mmCIF file of C-alpha atoms and ligand atoms in Angstrom:
data_model
loop_
_atom_site.group_PDB
_atom_site.id
_atom_site.type_symbol
_atom_site.label_atom_id
_atom_site.label_comp_id
_atom_site.label_asym_id
_atom_site.label_seq_id
_atom_site.Cartn_x
_atom_site.Cartn_y
_atom_site.Cartn_z
ATOM 1 C CA MET A 1 -8.530 24.405 -21.693
ATOM 2 C CA LYS A 2 -9.797 21.169 -23.174
ATOM 3 C CA ILE A 3 -8.146 17.800 -22.592
ATOM 4 C CA LEU A 4 -8.730 14.470 -24.312
ATOM 5 C CA VAL A 5 -8.129 11.371 -22.191
ATOM 6 C CA VAL A 6 -7.781 8.045 -24.049
ATOM 7 C CA GLU A 7 -7.549 5.283 -21.455
ATOM 8 C CA ASP A 8 -9.236 1.865 -21.375
ATOM 9 C CA ASP A 9 -8.731 1.297 -17.641
ATOM 10 C CA LEU A 10 -12.009 2.776 -16.394
ATOM 11 C CA GLN A 11 -10.754 3.421 -12.899
ATOM 12 C CA VAL A 12 -7.604 5.230 -14.045
ATOM 13 C CA ALA A 13 -9.641 7.190 -16.616
ATOM 14 C CA ARG A 14 -12.135 8.312 -13.997
ATOM 15 C CA GLN A 15 -9.398 9.294 -11.588
ATOM 16 C CA ILE A 16 -7.668 11.460 -14.208
ATOM 17 C CA GLN A 17 -10.982 12.971 -15.332
ATOM 18 C CA THR A 18 -11.983 13.900 -11.798
ATOM 19 C CA SER A 19 -8.718 15.597 -10.975
ATOM 20 C CA LEU A 20 -8.535 17.505 -14.276
ATOM 21 C CA LYS A 21 -12.127 18.710 -13.891
ATOM 22 C CA GLY A 22 -11.388 19.676 -10.318
ATOM 23 C CA VAL A 23 -8.879 22.259 -11.490
ATOM 24 C CA GLY A 24 -11.107 23.643 -14.227
ATOM 25 C CA TYR A 25 -10.246 21.721 -17.395
ATOM 26 C CA VAL A 26 -12.928 20.611 -19.836
ATOM 27 C CA VAL A 27 -12.335 16.865 -20.195
ATOM 28 C CA GLU A 28 -13.420 14.297 -22.778
ATOM 29 C CA VAL A 29 -12.781 10.655 -21.984
ATOM 30 C CA VAL A 30 -12.872 7.719 -24.398
ATOM 31 C CA HIS A 31 -11.962 4.118 -23.707
ATOM 32 C CA ASP A 32 -10.866 2.674 -27.042
ATOM 33 C CA GLY A 33 -8.164 3.524 -29.565
ATOM 34 C CA GLU A 34 -10.339 4.064 -32.632
ATOM 35 C CA GLU A 35 -12.590 6.547 -30.908
ATOM 36 C CA GLY A 36 -9.595 8.301 -29.380
ATOM 37 C CA TYR A 37 -7.895 8.540 -32.748
ATOM 38 C CA TYR A 38 -11.022 9.954 -34.341
ATOM 39 C CA LEU A 39 -11.593 12.615 -31.686
ATOM 40 C CA GLY A 40 -7.968 13.740 -31.612
ATOM 41 C CA ASN A 41 -7.984 13.937 -35.379
ATOM 42 C CA ASN A 42 -11.191 15.923 -35.712
ATOM 43 C CA ASP A 43 -11.687 17.991 -32.575
ATOM 44 C CA THR A 44 -9.582 20.656 -30.936
ATOM 45 C CA PHE A 45 -7.729 19.882 -27.704
ATOM 46 C CA ASP A 46 -5.128 21.773 -25.711
ATOM 47 C CA ALA A 47 -3.501 18.511 -24.629
ATOM 48 C CA VAL A 48 -4.047 14.753 -24.860
ATOM 49 C CA ILE A 49 -3.378 12.045 -22.295
ATOM 50 C CA LEU A 50 -2.905 8.840 -24.268
ATOM 51 C CA ASP A 51 -2.557 5.334 -22.880
ATOM 52 C CA LEU A 52 -0.383 3.132 -25.110
ATOM 53 C CA GLY A 53 -2.078 -0.240 -24.588
ATOM 54 C CA LEU A 54 -5.584 0.277 -25.985
ATOM 55 C CA PRO A 55 -8.236 -1.916 -27.621
ATOM 56 C CA LYS A 56 -8.913 -1.520 -31.377
ATOM 57 C CA MET A 57 -5.897 0.706 -32.106
ATOM 58 C CA ASP A 58 -2.736 1.056 -30.042
ATOM 59 C CA GLY A 59 -1.412 4.349 -28.733
ATOM 60 C CA ILE A 60 1.774 4.445 -30.802
ATOM 61 C CA LYS A 61 -0.174 4.007 -34.036
ATOM 62 C CA ILE A 62 -2.669 6.688 -32.995
ATOM 63 C CA LEU A 63 0.134 9.103 -32.251
ATOM 64 C CA GLN A 64 1.988 8.406 -35.509
ATOM 65 C CA GLN A 65 -1.155 8.979 -37.535
ATOM 66 C CA TRP A 66 -2.036 12.191 -35.714
ATOM 67 C CA ARG A 67 1.442 13.547 -36.350
ATOM 68 C CA ASN A 68 1.297 12.444 -40.006
ATOM 69 C CA ASN A 69 -1.924 14.429 -40.269
ATOM 70 C CA ASP A 70 -0.266 17.498 -38.715
ATOM 71 C CA ARG A 71 -2.197 17.219 -35.463
ATOM 72 C CA ASN A 72 0.277 19.029 -33.236
ATOM 73 C CA MET A 73 -1.366 19.214 -29.816
ATOM 74 C CA PRO A 74 0.866 18.206 -26.888
ATOM 75 C CA VAL A 75 0.542 14.519 -25.999
ATOM 76 C CA LEU A 76 1.401 12.858 -22.700
ATOM 77 C CA ILE A 77 1.641 9.077 -23.038
ATOM 78 C CA LEU A 78 0.852 6.629 -20.254
ATOM 79 C CA THR A 79 2.638 3.339 -20.117
ATOM 80 C CA ALA A 80 1.841 0.381 -17.905
ATOM 81 C CA ARG A 81 5.108 -1.325 -18.720
ATOM 82 C CA ASP A 82 8.017 0.453 -17.199
ATOM 83 C CA THR A 83 10.480 -0.216 -19.994
ATOM 84 C CA TRP A 84 12.776 2.366 -21.498
ATOM 85 C CA ARG A 85 12.059 1.015 -24.996
ATOM 86 C CA GLU A 86 8.391 1.944 -24.882
ATOM 87 C CA LYS A 87 9.198 5.471 -23.763
ATOM 88 C CA VAL A 88 11.734 5.876 -26.573
ATOM 89 C CA VAL A 89 9.300 4.556 -29.190
ATOM 90 C CA GLY A 90 6.585 6.849 -27.807
ATOM 91 C CA LEU A 91 8.752 9.952 -27.809
ATOM 92 C CA ARG A 92 9.981 9.197 -31.333
ATOM 93 C CA ALA A 93 6.388 8.708 -32.487
ATOM 94 C CA GLY A 94 5.703 12.289 -31.413
ATOM 95 C CA ALA A 95 4.882 12.204 -27.702
ATOM 96 C CA ASP A 96 5.908 15.281 -25.712
ATOM 97 C CA ASP A 97 6.167 13.583 -22.350
ATOM 98 C CA TYR A 98 5.422 10.258 -20.661
ATOM 99 C CA LEU A 99 4.313 8.841 -17.321
ATOM 100 C CA SER A 100 4.686 5.261 -16.137
ATOM 101 C CA LYS A 101 1.862 3.605 -14.223
ATOM 102 C CA PRO A 102 1.195 3.659 -11.391
ATOM 103 C CA PHE A 103 1.392 7.425 -10.996
ATOM 104 C CA GLU A 104 0.052 10.106 -8.684
ATOM 105 C CA VAL A 105 -2.648 12.317 -10.223
ATOM 106 C CA GLU A 106 -0.772 15.367 -8.961
ATOM 107 C CA GLU A 107 2.007 14.445 -11.353
ATOM 108 C CA VAL A 108 -0.432 14.124 -14.255
ATOM 109 C CA LEU A 109 -1.783 17.590 -13.464
ATOM 110 C CA ALA A 110 1.665 19.147 -13.223
ATOM 111 C CA ARG A 111 2.808 17.566 -16.488
ATOM 112 C CA VAL A 112 -0.332 18.553 -18.410
ATOM 113 C CA GLU A 113 -0.043 22.096 -17.115
ATOM 114 C CA ALA A 114 3.619 22.268 -18.194
ATOM 115 C CA LEU A 115 2.832 20.814 -21.641
ATOM 116 C CA ILE A 116 0.103 23.372 -22.300
ATOM 117 C CA ARG A 117 2.318 26.164 -21.077
ATOM 118 C CA ARG A 118 5.272 25.151 -23.252
ATOM 119 C CA ALA A 119 3.076 24.516 -26.297
ATOM 120 C CA SER A 120 2.006 28.149 -26.125
ATOM 121 C CA GLY A 121 5.582 29.348 -25.619
ATOM 122 C CA HIS A 122 5.637 30.081 -21.885
ATOM 123 C CA ALA A 123 8.575 28.921 -19.781
ATOM 124 C CA THR A 124 7.268 29.756 -16.320
ATOM 125 C CA PRO A 125 3.936 29.087 -14.568
ATOM 126 C CA LEU A 126 3.277 32.774 -13.876
ATOM 127 C CA LEU A 127 1.560 34.406 -16.850
ATOM 128 C CA THR A 128 1.159 38.163 -16.924
ATOM 129 C CA CYS A 129 -0.531 40.782 -19.047
ATOM 130 C CA GLY A 130 -0.198 44.352 -17.800
ATOM 131 C CA PRO A 131 -1.623 44.477 -14.256
ATOM 132 C CA VAL A 132 -3.086 40.971 -14.475
ATOM 133 C CA THR A 133 -1.294 37.789 -13.431
ATOM 134 C CA LEU A 134 -2.387 34.170 -13.531
ATOM 135 C CA ASP A 135 -0.480 31.549 -11.578
ATOM 136 C CA THR A 136 -1.169 28.374 -13.558
ATOM 137 C CA THR A 137 -0.126 26.136 -10.666
ATOM 138 C CA THR A 138 -2.764 27.524 -8.294
ATOM 139 C CA ASN A 139 -5.184 29.244 -10.742
ATOM 140 C CA ARG A 140 -4.877 32.373 -8.626
ATOM 141 C CA VAL A 141 -5.572 35.578 -10.514
ATOM 142 C CA THR A 142 -4.449 38.989 -9.380
ATOM 143 C CA CYS A 143 -4.998 42.467 -10.760
ATOM 144 C CA ASN A 144 -2.667 45.192 -9.441
ATOM 145 C CA ASN A 145 -1.506 42.647 -6.820
ATOM 146 C CA GLU A 146 -5.030 42.128 -5.475
ATOM 147 C CA THR A 147 -6.645 38.695 -5.702
ATOM 148 C CA VAL A 148 -9.604 38.573 -8.091
ATOM 149 C CA GLU A 149 -12.302 35.916 -7.650
ATOM 150 C CA LEU A 150 -13.385 34.373 -10.957
ATOM 151 C CA THR A 151 -16.003 31.766 -11.781
ATOM 152 C CA ALA A 152 -14.821 28.532 -13.420
ATOM 153 C CA LEU A 153 -15.874 29.761 -16.874
ATOM 154 C CA GLU A 154 -14.300 33.185 -16.415
ATOM 155 C CA LEU A 155 -11.099 31.481 -15.321
ATOM 156 C CA GLY A 156 -11.234 29.074 -18.263
ATOM 157 C CA MET A 157 -11.549 31.949 -20.674
ATOM 158 C CA LEU A 158 -8.885 34.103 -19.036
ATOM 159 C CA SER A 159 -6.492 31.153 -18.887
ATOM 160 C CA TYR A 160 -6.938 30.416 -22.606
ATOM 161 C CA MET A 161 -6.445 34.082 -23.474
ATOM 162 C CA MET A 162 -3.382 34.426 -21.209
ATOM 163 C CA HIS A 163 -1.786 31.407 -22.890
ATOM 164 C CA HIS A 164 -2.526 33.032 -26.258
ATOM 165 C CA ARG A 165 -1.814 36.597 -25.287
ATOM 166 C CA GLY A 166 -1.714 39.063 -28.162
ATOM 167 C CA GLU A 167 -3.497 36.732 -30.592
ATOM 168 C CA VAL A 168 -6.919 37.623 -31.961
ATOM 169 C CA ILE A 169 -9.102 34.711 -30.873
ATOM 170 C CA SER A 170 -12.436 34.035 -32.547
ATOM 171 C CA LYS A 171 -15.610 33.286 -30.631
ATOM 172 C CA THR A 172 -15.646 29.808 -32.148
ATOM 173 C CA GLU A 173 -12.123 29.104 -30.909
ATOM 174 C CA LEU A 174 -12.947 30.337 -27.402
ATOM 175 C CA THR A 175 -16.100 28.230 -27.354
ATOM 176 C CA GLU A 176 -14.188 25.121 -28.441
ATOM 177 C CA HIS A 177 -11.598 25.474 -25.720
ATOM 178 C CA ILE A 178 -13.751 26.349 -22.737
ATOM 179 C CA TYR A 179 -16.962 24.353 -23.248
ATOM 180 C CA ASP A 180 -18.072 20.751 -23.663
ATOM 181 C CA GLN A 181 -19.249 19.487 -27.036
ATOM 182 C CA ASP A 182 -22.945 19.857 -26.282
ATOM 183 C CA PHE A 183 -22.711 23.592 -25.772
ATOM 184 C CA ASP A 184 -25.134 25.804 -27.732
ATOM 185 C CA ARG A 185 -22.820 27.730 -30.013
ATOM 186 C CA ASP A 186 -25.389 30.310 -31.048
ATOM 187 C CA SER A 187 -25.767 31.846 -27.631
ATOM 188 C CA ASN A 188 -24.011 35.042 -26.632
ATOM 189 C CA VAL A 189 -22.267 33.672 -23.525
ATOM 190 C CA ILE A 190 -18.815 34.516 -24.873
ATOM 191 C CA GLU A 191 -19.770 38.200 -25.007
ATOM 192 C CA VAL A 192 -21.193 37.932 -21.516
ATOM 193 C CA LEU A 193 -17.967 36.375 -20.242
ATOM 194 C CA VAL A 194 -15.835 39.011 -21.971
ATOM 195 C CA ASN A 195 -17.864 41.749 -20.296
ATOM 196 C CA ARG A 196 -17.576 40.106 -16.892
ATOM 197 C CA LEU A 197 -13.785 39.829 -17.280
ATOM 198 C CA ARG A 198 -13.613 43.484 -18.319
ATOM 199 C CA ASN A 199 -15.589 44.457 -15.233
ATOM 200 C CA LYS A 200 -13.274 42.517 -12.957
ATOM 201 C CA LEU A 201 -9.908 43.195 -14.610
ATOM 202 C CA GLY A 202 -10.338 46.561 -16.303
ATOM 203 C CA ALA A 203 -12.038 47.467 -19.581
ATOM 204 C CA GLY A 204 -8.760 47.828 -21.488
ATOM 205 C CA ILE A 205 -7.559 44.266 -20.977
ATOM 206 C CA ILE A 206 -9.689 42.727 -23.762
ATOM 207 C CA LYS A 207 -9.862 44.361 -27.144
ATOM 208 C CA THR A 208 -12.726 43.574 -29.526
ATOM 209 C CA HIS A 209 -11.938 43.083 -33.200
ATOM 210 C CA ARG A 210 -15.313 43.306 -34.908
ATOM 211 C CA GLY A 211 -16.175 40.170 -36.850
ATOM 212 C CA LEU A 212 -12.839 38.549 -35.909
ATOM 213 C CA GLY A 213 -12.757 38.039 -32.179
ATOM 214 C CA TYR A 214 -11.046 39.149 -28.997
ATOM 215 C CA GLN A 215 -7.472 39.925 -28.030
ATOM 216 C CA LEU A 216 -5.857 40.111 -24.606
ATOM 217 C CA VAL A 217 -3.748 43.245 -24.544
ATOM 218 C CA GLU A 218 -1.752 45.304 -22.083
ATOM 219 C CA PRO A 219 -4.048 48.227 -21.253
ATOM 220 C CA THR A 220 -2.692 51.608 -22.321
ATOM 221 C CA GLY A 221 -2.958 54.783 -20.280
HETATM 222 CA CA1 CA B 1 -4.393 0.181 -21.285
#
């Protein structure tokens, strides 16, 4: 899962980045409004954390323009001023949730997790597909009730596929959501990861659609 953080307070930005990375998200951080607007408008993110008071372009304007351009990723706004007006303006501009500063990073993590979950249509933190479960609050994966150890990349891929269960997901889409920008897109690491997940969770859990991509399915038989 890939998160964009737009925050001009370097210390707050670093704190959010560290905690998101610590639980396996791919994180991009920018410190001014114009750059944030551009990235959110042109790249793919599973969620955005957007400060409202930013240099060059303010958060409300960024949000309005994203929504005008049909950029529909979930957005959590951060506000330094604890006024109800700013929250109302932010929500009406298209924010999905808000947090007032100062906040605990645990709360940021919980809110981002809930936003991503709801954006993909899941009401509870426990995602299942056949014998496989993923608890999105702890990142614990089980298969037939036994804990399965996954690497960070395997977990990133499984998490994206669990959130988009049943959809055929292209290699490009998987790459965009589980790697940083500078990743070499021509390599075959996605196939390698798919094979490793099949080895750990059962061959039937990921179906290949030639030329189209991969689909997480409930294994049959
Ligand atoms: Ca600010």
